[in-house]
């Protein structure tokens, strides 16, 4: 077993699929979905951040790390079109509780407060070498609005919110020391912020879900190439993405030139976008654009369409190549 995907498939096989009156959706979406009452579902999601893998205290200020630890989980609730309700935090420290922990918890609780939710419990333990942070969020979604990954159809348009690749570009800028105070940090600020302090799109997720136009939705945490492949697999479809439609911030192209990096890698494979990826019928395109312009003002872009079959393909200048699962994989040193 080498990949994260194989690991999850094994877990899924053993967990079984006993969806019933209480369990609406088990493993395979941004959140597990449980019955709450006549009108609403409960959403459950958890995420772990490991020092040296998901964050580096050399450049990640503890306050912003606290915010990010909450935000990446809030993003999974947004991806279902839900609202967060309560949070659990478990944290393992290698030795004594570090002095910066107060800043961390201030940032963590501030991000929860902004999302109108609250920390209600958790655990603190002594670990070995690295700090490990595990966050669990409970949310809620209207039954009529909840958005799964598994419900896209061939012919649907594929959309993304905002710009792709900014988080990956920000990470590379930090790795190269360009986050340090001074003119360069200011210049790259939108990219560095996308890495250090990503914004969970709860309001936009709720607008999209309530629109009635979204057929399937998820957030982009492991890169478009991997996350669109997940959506396609769960829906039993394929997808074709047009390279020239990918929304790219001009600043990202400048950063790629500065660091001698391939901007397309960041757009497709970078991970940590925390933008929303969703599909709609083509006939709903204009109405959705009007509604989002009116209720949110967020940027939304059609990047391709859902096809019969399987696999995610990127088309550019008459050529077409498969890019399924080429994003971030936690258990591989280099991407596939
Ligand atoms: Mg997700």
Short mmCIF file of C-alpha atoms and ligand atoms in Angstrom, two decimals:
data_model
loop_
_atom_site.label_atom_id
_atom_site.label_comp_id
_atom_site.label_asym_id
_atom_site.label_seq_id
_atom_site.Cartn_x
_atom_site.Cartn_y
_atom_site.Cartn_z
CA UNK A 1 0.00 0.00 0.00
CA UNK A 2 1.59 3.26 -1.01
CA UNK A 3 -1.00 5.94 -1.45
CA UNK A 4 -3.41 7.79 0.78
CA UNK A 5 -6.20 6.66 -1.54
CA UNK A 6 -5.37 2.97 -1.06
CA UNK A 7 -5.23 3.50 2.70
CA UNK A 8 -8.66 5.14 2.72
CA UNK A 9 -10.09 2.41 0.48
CA UNK A 10 -8.90 -0.20 3.00
CA UNK A 11 -10.41 1.71 5.92
CA UNK A 12 -13.64 2.08 3.98
CA UNK A 13 -13.74 -1.64 3.23
CA UNK A 14 -13.45 -2.53 6.93
CA UNK A 15 -15.78 0.25 8.11
CA UNK A 16 -18.48 -1.15 5.84
CA UNK A 17 -21.40 0.71 4.42
CA UNK A 18 -24.29 0.46 6.82
CA UNK A 19 -26.11 3.59 5.77
CA UNK A 20 -29.50 3.49 7.48
CA UNK A 21 -32.16 5.72 8.99
CA UNK A 22 -29.52 7.45 11.14
CA UNK A 23 -26.40 7.29 8.95
CA UNK A 24 -27.09 9.09 5.67
CA UNK A 25 -23.50 9.23 4.36
CA UNK A 26 -20.44 7.47 5.77
CA UNK A 27 -16.87 7.64 4.45
CA UNK A 28 -16.44 9.30 1.04
CA UNK A 29 -17.53 12.91 1.38
CA UNK A 30 -16.26 16.10 3.05
CA UNK A 31 -18.34 15.26 6.14
CA UNK A 32 -20.21 12.24 7.43
CA UNK A 33 -23.94 12.99 7.36
CA UNK A 34 -26.33 11.90 10.12
CA UNK A 35 -30.04 12.44 10.68
CA UNK A 36 -30.84 15.28 13.05
CA UNK A 37 -34.56 15.92 12.68
CA UNK A 38 -37.25 16.36 10.01
CA UNK A 39 -35.55 19.33 8.41
CA UNK A 40 -31.82 19.01 9.10
CA UNK A 41 -28.79 16.75 8.95
CA UNK A 42 -25.82 16.72 11.32
CA UNK A 43 -22.37 16.97 9.68
CA UNK A 44 -19.20 15.50 11.20
CA UNK A 45 -15.65 16.13 10.03
CA UNK A 46 -12.13 15.82 11.44
CA UNK A 47 -8.67 16.85 10.28
CA UNK A 48 -5.18 16.48 11.72
CA UNK A 49 -2.26 18.88 11.29
CA UNK A 50 1.24 17.59 12.03
CA UNK A 51 4.24 19.82 12.67
CA UNK A 52 6.76 19.57 9.83
CA UNK A 53 4.13 18.14 7.47
CA UNK A 54 1.23 20.58 7.55
CA UNK A 55 2.88 23.52 9.27
CA UNK A 56 6.28 24.90 10.12
CA UNK A 57 6.60 27.18 13.14
CA UNK A 58 9.64 28.79 11.50
CA UNK A 59 7.23 30.86 9.44
CA UNK A 60 3.75 30.08 10.76
CA UNK A 61 2.85 32.54 13.54
CA UNK A 62 1.03 30.60 16.31
CA UNK A 63 -2.03 32.88 16.17
CA UNK A 64 -2.46 32.19 12.44
CA UNK A 65 -1.75 28.48 12.93
CA UNK A 66 -4.62 28.46 15.42
CA UNK A 67 -6.88 30.15 12.88
CA UNK A 68 -5.83 27.74 10.12
CA UNK A 69 -6.42 24.66 12.30
CA UNK A 70 -10.04 25.77 12.69
CA UNK A 71 -10.46 27.05 9.12
CA UNK A 72 -9.46 23.87 7.29
CA UNK A 73 -12.18 22.00 9.18
CA UNK A 74 -14.72 24.79 8.74
CA UNK A 75 -14.05 24.47 5.00
CA UNK A 76 -15.35 20.87 5.02
CA UNK A 77 -18.61 22.05 6.59
CA UNK A 78 -18.82 24.81 3.93
CA UNK A 79 -18.29 22.15 1.26
CA UNK A 80 -21.57 20.46 2.22
CA UNK A 81 -23.42 23.79 2.30
CA UNK A 82 -23.68 23.56 6.10
CA UNK A 83 -23.11 25.75 9.12
CA UNK A 84 -20.70 24.82 11.94
CA UNK A 85 -22.21 24.27 15.39
CA UNK A 86 -19.54 22.94 17.81
CA UNK A 87 -15.86 22.01 17.84
CA UNK A 88 -13.51 19.60 19.66
CA UNK A 89 -9.73 20.15 19.79
CA UNK A 90 -7.12 17.51 20.68
CA UNK A 91 -3.47 18.42 20.78
CA UNK A 92 -0.28 16.46 21.51
CA UNK A 93 2.81 18.40 22.67
CA UNK A 94 6.28 16.84 22.69
CA UNK A 95 7.12 18.24 26.13
CA UNK A 96 5.78 21.02 28.29
CA UNK A 97 3.01 23.18 26.88
CA UNK A 98 4.88 25.82 24.80
CA UNK A 99 4.63 29.51 25.63
CA UNK A 100 3.03 30.23 22.24
CA UNK A 101 0.03 28.03 22.98
CA UNK A 102 -1.97 31.00 24.26
CA UNK A 103 -1.56 32.73 20.90
CA UNK A 104 -2.57 29.53 19.12
CA UNK A 105 -5.74 29.08 21.14
CA UNK A 106 -6.60 32.80 20.76
CA UNK A 107 -6.41 32.42 16.96
CA UNK A 108 -8.25 29.12 16.99
CA UNK A 109 -11.18 30.42 19.01
CA UNK A 110 -11.27 33.69 17.03
CA UNK A 111 -11.73 31.78 13.75
CA UNK A 112 -14.51 29.71 15.36
CA UNK A 113 -16.18 32.87 16.64
CA UNK A 114 -16.12 34.42 13.17
CA UNK A 115 -17.91 31.27 11.96
CA UNK A 116 -20.45 31.64 14.77
CA UNK A 117 -19.39 28.44 16.51
CA UNK A 118 -17.54 27.43 19.65
CA UNK A 119 -14.99 25.08 21.18
CA UNK A 120 -16.79 22.67 23.51
CA UNK A 121 -14.18 20.03 24.47
CA UNK A 122 -11.20 17.94 23.44
CA UNK A 123 -7.99 16.51 24.89
CA UNK A 124 -4.40 17.58 25.60
CA UNK A 125 -1.68 14.92 25.78
CA UNK A 126 2.10 14.55 25.83
CA UNK A 127 3.47 13.26 22.53
CA UNK A 128 6.95 12.42 21.22
CA UNK A 129 8.62 14.66 18.68
CA UNK A 130 6.15 16.82 16.83
CA UNK A 131 3.05 18.79 17.71
CA UNK A 132 -0.10 17.06 16.43
CA UNK A 133 -3.39 18.98 16.28
CA UNK A 134 -6.68 17.18 15.64
CA UNK A 135 -9.88 19.14 15.18
CA UNK A 136 -13.39 17.72 14.96
CA UNK A 137 -16.30 19.87 13.87
CA UNK A 138 -20.01 19.26 14.11
CA UNK A 139 -22.23 21.17 11.73
CA UNK A 140 -25.74 21.25 10.45
CA UNK A 141 -27.31 21.48 6.99
CA UNK A 142 -30.85 21.80 5.68
CA UNK A 143 -31.88 18.49 4.15
CA UNK A 144 -33.07 20.19 1.01
CA UNK A 145 -29.80 22.09 0.55
CA UNK A 146 -27.03 19.66 1.56
CA UNK A 147 -24.47 19.10 -1.24
CA UNK A 148 -22.79 15.71 -1.68
CA UNK A 149 -19.85 14.76 -3.91
CA UNK A 150 -21.72 11.83 -5.40
CA UNK A 151 -24.50 13.57 -7.32
CA UNK A 152 -22.91 15.16 -10.40
CA UNK A 153 -24.14 14.05 -13.83
CA UNK A 154 -22.54 13.85 -17.30
CA UNK A 155 -22.99 17.17 -19.07
CA UNK A 156 -22.77 19.23 -15.85
CA UNK A 157 -20.52 22.27 -15.82
CA UNK A 158 -17.55 22.14 -13.42
CA UNK A 159 -17.01 25.35 -11.43
CA UNK A 160 -14.50 26.64 -8.90
CA UNK A 161 -14.69 29.64 -6.59
CA UNK A 162 -11.91 32.24 -6.34
CA UNK A 163 -8.43 31.53 -7.67
CA UNK A 164 -6.52 28.24 -7.66
CA UNK A 165 -3.00 27.59 -6.42
CA UNK A 166 -2.59 30.57 -4.08
CA UNK A 167 -2.01 28.42 -0.98
CA UNK A 168 0.66 26.36 -2.75
CA UNK A 169 2.36 29.50 -4.05
CA UNK A 170 2.28 31.00 -0.54
CA UNK A 171 3.88 27.88 0.94
CA UNK A 172 6.73 28.05 -1.58
CA UNK A 173 7.26 31.76 -0.88
CA UNK A 174 7.49 30.98 2.86
CA UNK A 175 9.87 28.06 2.23
CA UNK A 176 12.08 30.46 0.30
CA UNK A 177 12.08 33.06 3.04
CA UNK A 178 10.04 35.60 1.08
CA UNK A 179 7.50 35.94 3.89
CA UNK A 180 9.91 37.92 6.06
CA UNK A 181 9.03 41.50 6.86
CA UNK A 182 9.84 44.04 4.18
CA UNK A 183 8.76 44.95 0.69
CA UNK A 184 8.70 41.38 -0.62
CA UNK A 185 6.35 40.14 2.10
CA UNK A 186 3.95 42.97 1.27
CA UNK A 187 4.10 42.24 -2.44
CA UNK A 188 3.28 38.55 -1.96
CA UNK A 189 0.79 39.09 0.86
CA UNK A 190 -2.34 37.64 -0.86
CA UNK A 191 -0.45 34.39 -1.59
CA UNK A 192 1.23 34.19 1.82
CA UNK A 193 -2.12 34.80 3.53
CA UNK A 194 -3.70 32.00 1.47
CA UNK A 195 -1.15 29.62 3.00
CA UNK A 196 -0.97 30.98 6.56
CA UNK A 197 -4.58 32.04 7.09
CA UNK A 198 -6.97 30.52 4.51
CA UNK A 199 -10.58 31.67 4.62
CA UNK A 200 -13.28 29.01 5.01
CA UNK A 201 -16.06 29.83 2.52
CA UNK A 202 -19.01 29.17 4.81
CA UNK A 203 -21.18 32.04 3.59
CA UNK A 204 -20.52 31.28 -0.08
CA UNK A 205 -21.08 27.53 0.48
CA UNK A 206 -24.45 28.32 2.04
CA UNK A 207 -25.42 30.65 -0.86
CA UNK A 208 -24.46 27.98 -3.42
CA UNK A 209 -26.29 25.22 -1.52
CA UNK A 210 -29.44 27.32 -1.04
CA UNK A 211 -29.46 28.30 -4.73
CA UNK A 212 -30.77 24.87 -5.66
CA UNK A 213 -28.49 24.87 -8.73
CA UNK A 214 -25.55 22.92 -7.26
CA UNK A 215 -25.62 19.22 -8.10
CA UNK A 216 -22.40 18.18 -6.32
CA UNK A 217 -19.85 20.08 -4.24
CA UNK A 218 -16.65 19.64 -2.23
CA UNK A 219 -13.77 21.82 -1.09
CA UNK A 220 -10.31 21.71 -2.68
CA UNK A 221 -7.80 20.66 -0.04
CA UNK A 222 -5.48 18.31 -1.97
CA UNK A 223 -5.39 20.14 -5.32
CA UNK A 224 -7.90 20.28 -8.19
CA UNK A 225 -6.46 17.20 -9.96
CA UNK A 226 -7.02 14.98 -6.92
CA UNK A 227 -10.20 16.52 -5.56
CA UNK A 228 -12.05 16.59 -8.89
CA UNK A 229 -11.03 12.93 -9.29
CA UNK A 230 -12.61 12.22 -5.88
CA UNK A 231 -15.83 13.97 -6.91
CA UNK A 232 -15.90 12.05 -10.20
CA UNK A 233 -15.26 8.70 -8.53
CA UNK A 234 -18.04 9.25 -5.98
CA UNK A 235 -20.42 10.31 -8.79
CA UNK A 236 -19.36 7.54 -11.21
CA UNK A 237 -18.42 10.06 -13.92
CA UNK A 238 -15.37 11.64 -15.59
CA UNK A 239 -14.43 15.26 -16.19
CA UNK A 240 -12.64 17.42 -18.71
CA UNK A 241 -11.00 20.65 -17.59
CA UNK A 242 -9.78 23.37 -19.94
CA UNK A 243 -6.38 24.68 -18.94
CA UNK A 244 -7.04 28.19 -20.25
CA UNK A 245 -10.15 28.48 -18.05
CA UNK A 246 -8.32 27.88 -14.75
CA UNK A 247 -8.63 31.05 -12.64
CA UNK A 248 -5.12 32.28 -11.93
CA UNK A 249 -4.10 35.41 -10.05
CA UNK A 250 -1.46 37.38 -12.04
CA UNK A 251 0.54 37.60 -8.79
CA UNK A 252 0.80 33.79 -8.76
CA UNK A 253 2.41 33.87 -12.21
CA UNK A 254 4.88 36.48 -10.94
CA UNK A 255 5.69 34.27 -7.94
CA UNK A 256 6.22 31.25 -10.21
CA UNK A 257 8.65 33.31 -12.33
CA UNK A 258 10.46 34.53 -9.20
CA UNK A 259 10.84 30.99 -7.81
CA UNK A 260 11.36 29.30 -11.19
CA UNK A 261 8.30 27.12 -10.55
CA UNK A 262 5.62 25.82 -12.91
CA UNK A 263 2.40 27.74 -12.14
CA UNK A 264 0.30 24.91 -13.60
CA UNK A 265 1.64 22.57 -10.89
CA UNK A 266 0.33 24.95 -8.23
CA UNK A 267 -3.06 25.29 -9.95
CA UNK A 268 -3.61 21.55 -10.37
CA UNK A 269 -1.57 19.84 -7.68
CA UNK A 270 -0.74 22.33 -4.98
CA UNK A 271 -3.44 21.62 -2.45
CA UNK A 272 -4.70 23.83 0.37
CA UNK A 273 -6.81 26.01 -1.90
CA UNK A 274 -9.89 25.71 0.32
CA UNK A 275 -11.93 26.96 -2.62
CA UNK A 276 -15.20 25.21 -3.48
CA UNK A 277 -15.48 22.87 -6.45
CA UNK A 278 -19.02 22.23 -7.69
CA UNK A 279 -21.14 21.21 -10.66
CA UNK A 280 -24.42 22.49 -12.14
CA UNK A 281 -26.59 21.85 -15.17
CA UNK A 282 -25.42 24.02 -18.13
CA UNK A 283 -28.90 25.57 -18.35
CA UNK A 284 -28.53 27.00 -14.82
CA UNK A 285 -25.28 28.86 -15.55
CA UNK A 286 -26.63 32.39 -16.00
CA UNK A 287 -29.11 32.22 -13.14
CA UNK A 288 -26.37 31.02 -10.80
CA UNK A 289 -24.02 33.78 -11.94
CA UNK A 290 -26.72 36.39 -11.28
CA UNK A 291 -27.57 34.96 -7.88
CA UNK A 292 -23.96 34.75 -6.69
CA UNK A 293 -23.25 38.29 -7.95
CA UNK A 294 -26.26 39.52 -5.99
CA UNK A 295 -25.82 37.56 -2.76
CA UNK A 296 -22.05 37.14 -2.42
CA UNK A 297 -20.03 38.97 -5.04
CA UNK A 298 -17.59 36.03 -5.05
CA UNK A 299 -15.70 35.04 -8.17
CA UNK A 300 -16.98 31.79 -9.70
CA UNK A 301 -15.54 30.25 -12.86
CA UNK A 302 -16.58 27.42 -15.18
CA UNK A 303 -13.44 25.35 -15.80
CA UNK A 304 -14.85 22.37 -17.70
CA UNK A 305 -17.58 19.77 -17.74
CA UNK A 306 -18.52 16.35 -16.42
CA UNK A 307 -18.34 13.45 -18.89
CA UNK A 308 -19.43 9.84 -19.11
CA UNK A 309 -16.81 7.29 -18.10
CA UNK A 310 -14.10 8.01 -15.56
CA UNK A 311 -10.92 10.01 -15.03
CA UNK A 312 -10.09 13.71 -15.04
CA UNK A 313 -8.57 15.09 -18.25
CA UNK A 314 -6.90 18.43 -18.90
CA UNK A 315 -7.28 19.85 -22.39
CA UNK A 316 -5.04 22.52 -23.83
CA UNK A 317 -4.40 23.59 -27.41
CA UNK A 318 -5.94 20.47 -28.94
CA UNK A 319 -4.15 18.03 -26.62
CA UNK A 320 -5.72 16.11 -23.78
CA UNK A 321 -3.99 14.31 -20.91
CA UNK A 322 -5.19 12.52 -17.81
CA UNK A 323 -4.46 14.30 -14.50
CA UNK A 324 -6.54 12.18 -12.06
CA UNK A 325 -5.12 12.11 -8.54
CA UNK A 326 -2.01 14.10 -9.40
CA UNK A 327 -2.45 16.37 -6.41
CA UNK A 328 -1.10 16.17 -2.89
CA UNK A 329 -0.85 12.67 -1.42
CA UNK A 330 0.09 12.49 2.25
CA UNK A 331 1.93 9.15 1.92
CA UNK A 332 4.05 9.80 -1.14
CA UNK A 333 7.27 11.77 -1.12
CA UNK A 334 6.76 12.92 -4.67
CA UNK A 335 3.46 13.33 -6.39
CA UNK A 336 2.40 10.77 -8.98
MG1 LIG B 1 -12.81 18.41 2.01
#
